[in-house]
Coordinates of C-alpha atoms and ligand atoms in Angstrom, one line a residue:
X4 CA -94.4 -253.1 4.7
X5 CA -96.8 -255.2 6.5
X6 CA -94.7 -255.1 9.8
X7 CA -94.6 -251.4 9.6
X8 CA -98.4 -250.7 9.0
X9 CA -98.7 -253.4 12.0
X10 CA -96.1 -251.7 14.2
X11 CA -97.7 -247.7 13.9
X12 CA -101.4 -249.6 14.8
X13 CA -99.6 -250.7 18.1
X14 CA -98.1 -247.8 18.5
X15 CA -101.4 -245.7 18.0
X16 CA -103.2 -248.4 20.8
X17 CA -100.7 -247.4 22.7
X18 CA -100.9 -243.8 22.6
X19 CA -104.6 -243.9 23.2
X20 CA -104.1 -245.6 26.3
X21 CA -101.9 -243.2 27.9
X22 CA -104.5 -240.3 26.9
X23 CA -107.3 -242.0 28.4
X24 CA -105.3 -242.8 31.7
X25 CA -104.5 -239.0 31.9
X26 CA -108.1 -237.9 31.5
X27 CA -109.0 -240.7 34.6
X28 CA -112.6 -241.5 32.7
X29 CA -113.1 -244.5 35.2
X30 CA -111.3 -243.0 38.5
X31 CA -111.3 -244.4 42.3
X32 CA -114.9 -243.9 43.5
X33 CA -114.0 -241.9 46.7
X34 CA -114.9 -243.0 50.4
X35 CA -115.5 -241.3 53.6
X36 CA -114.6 -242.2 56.9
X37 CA -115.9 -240.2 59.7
X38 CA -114.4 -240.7 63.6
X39 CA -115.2 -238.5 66.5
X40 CA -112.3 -238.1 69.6
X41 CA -115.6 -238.3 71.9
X42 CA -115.5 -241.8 72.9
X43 CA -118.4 -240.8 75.9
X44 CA -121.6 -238.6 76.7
X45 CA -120.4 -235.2 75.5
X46 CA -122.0 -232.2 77.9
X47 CA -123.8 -229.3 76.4
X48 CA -121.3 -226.7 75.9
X49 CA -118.0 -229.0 75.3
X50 CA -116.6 -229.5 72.3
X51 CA -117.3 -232.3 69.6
X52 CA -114.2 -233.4 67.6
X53 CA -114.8 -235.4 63.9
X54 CA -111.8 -236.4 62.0
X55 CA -112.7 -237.3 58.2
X56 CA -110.8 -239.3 55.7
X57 CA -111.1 -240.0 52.5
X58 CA -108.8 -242.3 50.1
X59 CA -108.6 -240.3 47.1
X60 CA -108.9 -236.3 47.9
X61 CA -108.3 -235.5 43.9
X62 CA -112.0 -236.6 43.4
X63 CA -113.5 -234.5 45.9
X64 CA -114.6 -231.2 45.4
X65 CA -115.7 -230.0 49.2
X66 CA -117.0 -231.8 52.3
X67 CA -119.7 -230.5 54.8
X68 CA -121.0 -232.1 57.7
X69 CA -125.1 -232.9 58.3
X70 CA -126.7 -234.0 62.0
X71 CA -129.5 -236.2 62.0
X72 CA -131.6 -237.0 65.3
X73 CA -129.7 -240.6 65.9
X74 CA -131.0 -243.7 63.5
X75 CA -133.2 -241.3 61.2
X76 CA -132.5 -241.4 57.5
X77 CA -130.9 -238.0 56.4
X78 CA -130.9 -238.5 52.6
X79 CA -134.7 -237.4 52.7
X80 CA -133.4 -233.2 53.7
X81 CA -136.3 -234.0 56.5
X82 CA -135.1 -232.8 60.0
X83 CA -131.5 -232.9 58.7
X84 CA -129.0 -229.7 60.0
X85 CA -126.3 -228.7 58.0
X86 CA -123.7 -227.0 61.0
X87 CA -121.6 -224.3 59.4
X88 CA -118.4 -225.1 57.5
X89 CA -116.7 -223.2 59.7
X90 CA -116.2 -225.3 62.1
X91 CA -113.7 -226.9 59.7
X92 CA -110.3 -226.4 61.0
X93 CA -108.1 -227.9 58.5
X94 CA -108.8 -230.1 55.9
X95 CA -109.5 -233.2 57.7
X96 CA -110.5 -231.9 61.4
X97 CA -113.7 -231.0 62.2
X98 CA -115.0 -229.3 65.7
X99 CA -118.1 -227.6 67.2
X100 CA -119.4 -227.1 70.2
X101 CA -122.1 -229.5 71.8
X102 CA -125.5 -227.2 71.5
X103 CA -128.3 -229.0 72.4
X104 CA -128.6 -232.2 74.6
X105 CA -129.9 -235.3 72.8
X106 CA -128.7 -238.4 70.7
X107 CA -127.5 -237.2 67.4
X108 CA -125.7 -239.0 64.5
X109 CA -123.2 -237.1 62.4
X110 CA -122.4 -237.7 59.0
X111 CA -120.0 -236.3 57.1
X112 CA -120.6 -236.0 53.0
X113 CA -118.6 -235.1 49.9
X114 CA -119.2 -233.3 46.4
X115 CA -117.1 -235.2 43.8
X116 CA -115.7 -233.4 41.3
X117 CA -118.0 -235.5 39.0
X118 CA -120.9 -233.8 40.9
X119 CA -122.0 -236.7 42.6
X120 CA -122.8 -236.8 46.5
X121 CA -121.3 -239.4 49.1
X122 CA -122.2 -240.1 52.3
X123 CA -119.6 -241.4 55.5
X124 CA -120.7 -243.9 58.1
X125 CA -122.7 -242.4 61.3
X126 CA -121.2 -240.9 64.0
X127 CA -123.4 -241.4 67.0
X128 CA -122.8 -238.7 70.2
X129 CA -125.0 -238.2 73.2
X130 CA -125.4 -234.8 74.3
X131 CA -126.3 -234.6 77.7
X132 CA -126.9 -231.4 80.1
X133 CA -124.5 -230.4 82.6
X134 CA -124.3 -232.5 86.0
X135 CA -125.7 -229.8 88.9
X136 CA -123.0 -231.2 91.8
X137 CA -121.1 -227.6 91.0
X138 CA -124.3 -225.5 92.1
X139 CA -124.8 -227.9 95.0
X140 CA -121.8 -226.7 97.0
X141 CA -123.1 -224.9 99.9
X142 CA -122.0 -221.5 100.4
X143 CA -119.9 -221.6 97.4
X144 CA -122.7 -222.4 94.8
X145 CA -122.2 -220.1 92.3
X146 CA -126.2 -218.8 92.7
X147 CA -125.8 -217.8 96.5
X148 CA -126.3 -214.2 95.8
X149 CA -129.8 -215.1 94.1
X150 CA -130.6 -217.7 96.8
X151 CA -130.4 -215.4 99.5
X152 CA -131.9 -213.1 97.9
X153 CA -135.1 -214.7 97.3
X154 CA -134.8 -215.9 100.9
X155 CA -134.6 -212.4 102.0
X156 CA -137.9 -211.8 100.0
X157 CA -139.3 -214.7 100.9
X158 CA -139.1 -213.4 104.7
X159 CA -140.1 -210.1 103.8
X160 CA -143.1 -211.0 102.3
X161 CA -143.9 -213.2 105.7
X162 CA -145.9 -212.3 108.6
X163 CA -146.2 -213.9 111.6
X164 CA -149.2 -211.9 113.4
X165 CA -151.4 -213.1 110.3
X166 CA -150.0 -216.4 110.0
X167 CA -148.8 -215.3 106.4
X168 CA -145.8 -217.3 104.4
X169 CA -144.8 -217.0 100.7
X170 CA -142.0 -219.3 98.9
X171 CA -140.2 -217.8 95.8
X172 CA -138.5 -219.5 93.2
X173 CA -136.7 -219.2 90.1
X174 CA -135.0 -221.8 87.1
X175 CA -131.3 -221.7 86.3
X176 CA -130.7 -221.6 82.9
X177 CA -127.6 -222.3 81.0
X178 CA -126.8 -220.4 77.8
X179 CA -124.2 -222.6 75.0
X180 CA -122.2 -219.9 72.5
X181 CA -121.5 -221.3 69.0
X182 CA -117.7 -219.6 69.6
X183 CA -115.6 -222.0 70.2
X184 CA -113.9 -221.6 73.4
X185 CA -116.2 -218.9 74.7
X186 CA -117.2 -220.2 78.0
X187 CA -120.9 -221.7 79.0
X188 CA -123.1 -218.9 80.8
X189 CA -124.9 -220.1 83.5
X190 CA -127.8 -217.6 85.4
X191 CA -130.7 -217.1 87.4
X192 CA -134.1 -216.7 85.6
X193 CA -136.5 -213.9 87.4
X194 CA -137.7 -214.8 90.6
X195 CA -140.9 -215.7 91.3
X196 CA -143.0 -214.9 94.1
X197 CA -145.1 -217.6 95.6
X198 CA -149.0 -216.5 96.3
X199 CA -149.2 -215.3 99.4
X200 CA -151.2 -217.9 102.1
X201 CA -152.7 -216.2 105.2
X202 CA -153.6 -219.6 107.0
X203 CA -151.9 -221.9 109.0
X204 CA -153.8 -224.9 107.2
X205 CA -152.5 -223.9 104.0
X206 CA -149.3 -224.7 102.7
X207 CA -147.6 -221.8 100.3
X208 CA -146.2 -222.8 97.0
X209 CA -144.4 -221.4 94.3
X210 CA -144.5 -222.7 90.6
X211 CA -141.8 -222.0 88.2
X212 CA -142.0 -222.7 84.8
X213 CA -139.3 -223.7 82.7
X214 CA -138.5 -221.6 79.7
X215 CA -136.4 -222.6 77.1
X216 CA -135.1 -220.9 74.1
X217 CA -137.2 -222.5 71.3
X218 CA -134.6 -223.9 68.9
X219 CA -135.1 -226.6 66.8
X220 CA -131.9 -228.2 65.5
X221 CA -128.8 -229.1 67.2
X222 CA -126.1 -227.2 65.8
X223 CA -127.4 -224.0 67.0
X224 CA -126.6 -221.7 69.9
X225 CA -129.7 -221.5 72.6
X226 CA -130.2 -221.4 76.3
X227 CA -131.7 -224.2 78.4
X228 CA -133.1 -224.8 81.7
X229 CA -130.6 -227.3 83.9
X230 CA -132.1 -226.7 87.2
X231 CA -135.2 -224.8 89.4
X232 CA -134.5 -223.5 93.3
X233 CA -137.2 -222.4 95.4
X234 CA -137.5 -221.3 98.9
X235 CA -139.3 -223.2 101.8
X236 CA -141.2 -220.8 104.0
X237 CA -140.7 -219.8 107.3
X238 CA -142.0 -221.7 110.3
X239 CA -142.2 -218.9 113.3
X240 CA -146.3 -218.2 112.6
X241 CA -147.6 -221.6 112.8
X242 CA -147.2 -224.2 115.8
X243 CA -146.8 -227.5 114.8
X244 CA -143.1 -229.0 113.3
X245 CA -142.7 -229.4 109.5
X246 CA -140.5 -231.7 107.7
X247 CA -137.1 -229.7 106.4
X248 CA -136.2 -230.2 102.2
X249 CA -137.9 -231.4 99.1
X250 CA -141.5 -232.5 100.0
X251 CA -143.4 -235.0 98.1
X252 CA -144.8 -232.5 95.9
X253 CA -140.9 -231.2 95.1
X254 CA -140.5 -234.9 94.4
X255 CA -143.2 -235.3 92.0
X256 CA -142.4 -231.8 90.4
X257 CA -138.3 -232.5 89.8
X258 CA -139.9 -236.0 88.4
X259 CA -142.2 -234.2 85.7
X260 CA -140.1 -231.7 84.9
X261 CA -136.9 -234.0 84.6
X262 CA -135.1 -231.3 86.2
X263 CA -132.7 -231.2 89.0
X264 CA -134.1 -229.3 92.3
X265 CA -132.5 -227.0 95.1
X266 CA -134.6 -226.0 97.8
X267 CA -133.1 -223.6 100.4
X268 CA -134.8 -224.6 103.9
X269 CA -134.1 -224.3 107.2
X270 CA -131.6 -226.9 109.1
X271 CA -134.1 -229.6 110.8
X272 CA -134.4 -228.8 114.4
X273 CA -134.7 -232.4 115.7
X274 CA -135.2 -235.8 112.9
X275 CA -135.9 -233.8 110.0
X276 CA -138.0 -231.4 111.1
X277 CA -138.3 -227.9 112.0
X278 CA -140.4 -226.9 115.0
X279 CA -143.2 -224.8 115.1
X280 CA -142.4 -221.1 115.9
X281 CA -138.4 -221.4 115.2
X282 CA -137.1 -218.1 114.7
X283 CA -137.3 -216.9 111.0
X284 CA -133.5 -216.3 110.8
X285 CA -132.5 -219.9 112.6
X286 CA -129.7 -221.7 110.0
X287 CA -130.7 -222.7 106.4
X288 CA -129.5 -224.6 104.0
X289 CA -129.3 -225.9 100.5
X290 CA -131.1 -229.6 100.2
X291 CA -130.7 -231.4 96.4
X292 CA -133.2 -233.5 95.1
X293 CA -134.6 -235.2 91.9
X294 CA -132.4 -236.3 89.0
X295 CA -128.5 -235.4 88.9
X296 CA -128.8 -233.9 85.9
X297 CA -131.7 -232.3 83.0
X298 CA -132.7 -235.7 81.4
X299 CA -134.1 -235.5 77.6
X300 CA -136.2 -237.6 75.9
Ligands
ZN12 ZN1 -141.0 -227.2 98.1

């Protein structure tokens, strides 16, 4: 009797062991690991690629995707974004398109099916704007229609009896869908006429003014400025040579504005500069200057 009474005790140990192993009370605490195919600078409108892994997927009820601006804390829901899940494309694979330029850390999380929140490691990817070399080409920039244009109204709007010049001007701008494969739309802002200067001692100008969509977070679609253009003026009222391309003041401009600059001028008629009184329609051309490319701070 006593061995029996012992034996159905074991065996009722026994069954409560295998209960409580089917309910998992004490199961693998899930992790996240979060790895991005970018291994460089990403450029606004490409695509960003996040692969997330997690060692026990029977714990986790969904996973999302926050951005943070890169080393700020994103447990405190302050300047966190939350991208849409539908940039999921499987269950693992994760890809949206580079929206805004800047350093940004990625983080995946997870909702356990015990309701509690985990976090993977940062991602960190550097957004950056588009390099302007494809705009640069001359005669094949893809803005030649609205350079010549404003060149056309810049000599228009010139006059050489009364010694009046004009220079016109306009930003390019560069517009990043949140469809995935839709293609980057780059245009011409309005021109912008210069104020008219009816003196020889007077050099014209033109100020453009960049304009960006105002958006706040990165995983949202907006429109940027990547480059301004502006005409030089012409040189047939005035005696007197003038250097050809980006003056100092262009210079200092492209400088403050971090902003790569075109300026269509005319082709230097002996060491970089034009002579006084060259005919308005002599040969121009398309000089770069400032940074390669939009910088951000
Ligand atoms: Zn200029």
């Amino acid at each position: 009797m006593l061995f029996c009474n012992a034996c159905t005790n074991q065996i009722n140990v026994l069954e409560k062991n295998e209960h409580s192993e089917n309910s998992n009370p004490f199961p693998i605490e899930p992790i996240l690991i979060l790895s991005s195919l970018n291994y460089q600078d990403v450029t606004m409108g490409e695509t960003i690629s996040l692969n997330i892994e997690t060692n026990n997927d029977d714990e986790i009820e969904s996973i999302h995707v926050l951005i943070v601006e890169s080393g700020k804390p994103y447990d405190n829901e302050t300047d966190v974004y939350y991208p849409s899940d539908d940039y999921f494309t499987g269950y693992n694979s994760y890809i949206m398109p580079a929206f805004k330029a800047g350093e940004w850390d990625y983080v995946a999380y997870a909702i356990t099916k015990s309701n509690k929140k985990i976090y993977s490691n940062r991602v960190s990817i550097r957004v950056i704007y588009p390099d302007i070399t494809f705009i640069q080409e001359d005669r094949e920039s893809p803005f030649m229609s609205e350079m010549d244009a404003a060149w056309d109204e810049m000599l228009a709007s010139s006059n050489a009896k009364d010694h009046c010049r004009r220079e016109m001007g306009f930003i390019i701008y560069m517009t990043v869908s949140d469809i995935i494969g839709e293609d980057v739309i780059f245009y011409a802002g309005d021109l912008v006429y210069g104020r008219t200067n009816c003196s020889c001692s007077l050099p014209p100008n033109v100020t453009v003014t960049i304009d960006d969509e105002i958006i706040m977070g990165p995983d949202l679609p907006g429109r940027y400025a990547i480059a301004w253009f502006h005409t030089h003026p012409v040189n047939d009222c005035c005696g007197g040579g003038r250097n050809v391309g980006a003056s100092n003041e262009d210079e200092m401009e492209a400088a403050k504005k971090e902003l790569p600059g075109l300026v269509y001028d005319y082709v230097p008629t002996f060491g970089g500069i034009v002579d006084g009184y060259t005919d308005r329609n002599a040969e121009h051309v398309i000089y770069v200057f400032g940074p390669k490319r939009r910088t951000f701070k």
